[in-house]
Amino acid sequence: KKKRNAKQEEAEALARGERAEASSGDDSESEEAVVAAAAAKVGKKRKAKAPAAEEEVGDEEEADEDEDAIEENRDRPRPKVEFTGINAKEKCLILSSRGVTSRYRHLMLDIGTLIPHSKKDSKLDTKNPRDAVVEVADMKSCTSAMFFECRKRTDCYMWLAKCPEGPSVKFHVENVHTMAELKLTGNHLKFSRPALHFDASFDDAQTPHLSHIKEMLTHVFTTPYRHHKMKPFLDHIFAFYWEDGRVWFRNYQITFPEGKEAGGRRAQLSETGPRLCLHPIKIFAGAFGGPTLYDDPTYVSPNIVRREDKKKDQGKYQRKVEKKADRKAHARMNSLKPDELEDWNA
């Protein structure tokens, strides 16, 4: 501050001297003498204060240098990082319908812990149309939605949709195993960046619907670029496999053996969970509806499967009675002949 005040006094003295030279033509010599005397007084004051304030001035100069260095670093351009453009500002809404069972609720919570850009919302009433999910996603500023629709407390359907225009995919969720249920050995960091692995079947030109499913899964499960919740570590892999007309999901942790166990071994994979199987039913052009782009011909509704099982059990009692009657008829037809020596002791 003292240094700045001194500079300001010098500037004011020079300004006064210049104005005096411009205003007076004949008395310039006298004014120059006055300015020189004022400058000499200022110099004497500085010399008197200099020995006492040398340390303070040194500290202030260092502080000024640090401030200048900070400003230079701020203005310096940042290094460019290659960005693929996937999930620039992606946010995924995760919610379920009412009547969802504990297993599927735990599955939904496990998926929420794997996706840092996810947002939760309260359960959606079954009376409301599925289009209400688009409105909720719009209020939450989400670009995609994952909706778990549970029916009859047994069947679970998962919707993946891009909001608000679509497209969307409807899956039937099968073979669900949550993290708490499996008790597996894997244990990776929460909200760390995952590597997505897709089977070669997803890139097959003969099955174009698989490339569409791959793109939807990539948009949902890929962590956005420089997300504030993301941890900058690559320690687990999301694996998607296509087998038996279904998408099999697995989550593996990348482990590096240490000590005696590391004898020439490379990185290993240990499963973390959860596990689930997704059977694609339909692909729609819009969000939760619209024109059908793909319909799986091999899909059989679980209602039909249960109905066929009940049909098999309908004639159970009748078959039991018929079997008993057949047994009696067989016994009569194949009865033993009376023994000749049966009454010999009598």
mmCIF file of N, CA and C in Angstrom, residues 25 29 37 48 51-52 65 82 111 144 157 159-160 208 210 212 231 240 266 279 302 335 339-340:
data_model
loop_
_atom_site.group_PDB
_atom_site.id
_atom_site.type_symbol
_atom_site.label_atom_id
_atom_site.label_comp_id
_atom_site.label_asym_id
_atom_site.label_seq_id
_atom_site.Cartn_x
_atom_site.Cartn_y
_atom_site.Cartn_z
ATOM 1 N N GLY A 25 2.962 30.855 -18.760
ATOM 2 C CA GLY A 25 4.032 30.952 -19.753
ATOM 3 C C GLY A 25 5.256 31.649 -19.212
ATOM 4 N N GLU A 29 9.633 29.038 -14.637
ATOM 5 C CA GLU A 29 10.834 28.719 -13.869
ATOM 6 C C GLU A 29 10.532 28.627 -12.383
ATOM 7 N N ALA A 37 11.178 21.273 -5.410
ATOM 8 C CA ALA A 37 11.244 21.268 -3.948
ATOM 9 C C ALA A 37 10.278 20.233 -3.367
ATOM 10 N N ALA A 48 13.660 8.634 4.828
ATOM 11 C CA ALA A 48 13.507 8.497 6.275
ATOM 12 C C ALA A 48 12.717 7.244 6.640
ATOM 13 N N PRO A 51 14.538 2.773 5.827
ATOM 14 C CA PRO A 51 15.192 1.788 6.708
ATOM 15 C C PRO A 51 14.202 1.051 7.599
ATOM 16 N N ALA A 52 13.137 1.733 8.026
ATOM 17 C CA ALA A 52 12.195 1.096 8.944
ATOM 18 C C ALA A 52 11.252 0.144 8.240
ATOM 19 N N GLU A 65 4.105 -10.334 -6.431
ATOM 20 C CA GLU A 65 4.582 -11.294 -7.419
ATOM 21 C C GLU A 65 3.710 -12.552 -7.449
ATOM 22 N N GLU A 82 -9.098 -34.789 -25.366
ATOM 23 C CA GLU A 82 -9.948 -35.356 -26.416
ATOM 24 C C GLU A 82 -11.271 -35.815 -25.813
ATOM 25 N N ILE A 111 -28.487 -50.074 -9.169
ATOM 26 C CA ILE A 111 -28.165 -49.395 -10.430
ATOM 27 C C ILE A 111 -27.930 -47.908 -10.175
ATOM 28 N N SER A 144 -32.685 -38.841 -20.289
ATOM 29 C CA SER A 144 -33.083 -40.236 -20.460
ATOM 30 C C SER A 144 -33.776 -40.701 -19.187
ATOM 31 N N TYR A 157 -40.902 -55.074 -15.822
ATOM 32 C CA TYR A 157 -40.521 -54.597 -17.144
ATOM 33 C C TYR A 157 -39.706 -53.316 -16.977
ATOM 34 N N TRP A 159 -38.104 -50.005 -18.832
ATOM 35 C CA TRP A 159 -38.149 -49.118 -19.994
ATOM 36 C C TRP A 159 -36.890 -48.249 -20.011
ATOM 37 N N LEU A 160 -36.239 -48.181 -21.155
ATOM 38 C CA LEU A 160 -35.156 -47.230 -21.394
ATOM 39 C C LEU A 160 -35.627 -46.285 -22.484
ATOM 40 N N PRO A 208 -29.834 -55.365 -36.818
ATOM 41 C CA PRO A 208 -29.710 -53.914 -36.582
ATOM 42 C C PRO A 208 -30.332 -53.450 -35.279
ATOM 43 N N LEU A 210 -29.925 -54.721 -32.440
ATOM 44 C CA LEU A 210 -28.936 -54.809 -31.363
ATOM 45 C C LEU A 210 -28.057 -53.570 -31.302
ATOM 46 N N HIS A 212 -29.082 -50.650 -32.000
ATOM 47 C CA HIS A 212 -29.940 -49.649 -31.363
ATOM 48 C C HIS A 212 -29.950 -49.836 -29.845
ATOM 49 N N LYS A 231 -15.518 -40.130 -9.898
ATOM 50 C CA LYS A 231 -14.158 -40.320 -9.411
ATOM 51 C C LYS A 231 -13.283 -40.720 -10.600
ATOM 52 N N PHE A 240 -21.854 -56.441 -21.263
ATOM 53 C CA PHE A 240 -23.153 -56.772 -21.854
ATOM 54 C C PHE A 240 -22.934 -57.878 -22.891
ATOM 55 N N ARG A 266 -1.445 -61.021 -14.708
ATOM 56 C CA ARG A 266 -1.937 -59.718 -15.155
ATOM 57 C C ARG A 266 -3.175 -59.331 -14.356
ATOM 58 N N HIS A 279 -34.706 -59.199 -21.543
ATOM 59 C CA HIS A 279 -35.289 -59.773 -22.761
ATOM 60 C C HIS A 279 -35.995 -58.659 -23.525
ATOM 61 N N PRO A 302 -45.294 -63.733 -19.735
ATOM 62 C CA PRO A 302 -45.354 -64.615 -18.551
ATOM 63 C C PRO A 302 -46.776 -64.997 -18.166
ATOM 64 N N SER A 335 -55.777 -110.987 -11.380
ATOM 65 C CA SER A 335 -55.864 -111.565 -10.042
ATOM 66 C C SER A 335 -55.303 -112.991 -10.046
ATOM 67 N N ASP A 339 -55.566 -121.011 -4.709
ATOM 68 C CA ASP A 339 -54.586 -122.056 -4.450
ATOM 69 C C ASP A 339 -55.306 -123.352 -4.039
ATOM 70 N N GLU A 340 -54.885 -124.498 -4.596
ATOM 71 C CA GLU A 340 -55.510 -125.779 -4.294
ATOM 72 C C GLU A 340 -55.227 -126.228 -2.866
#
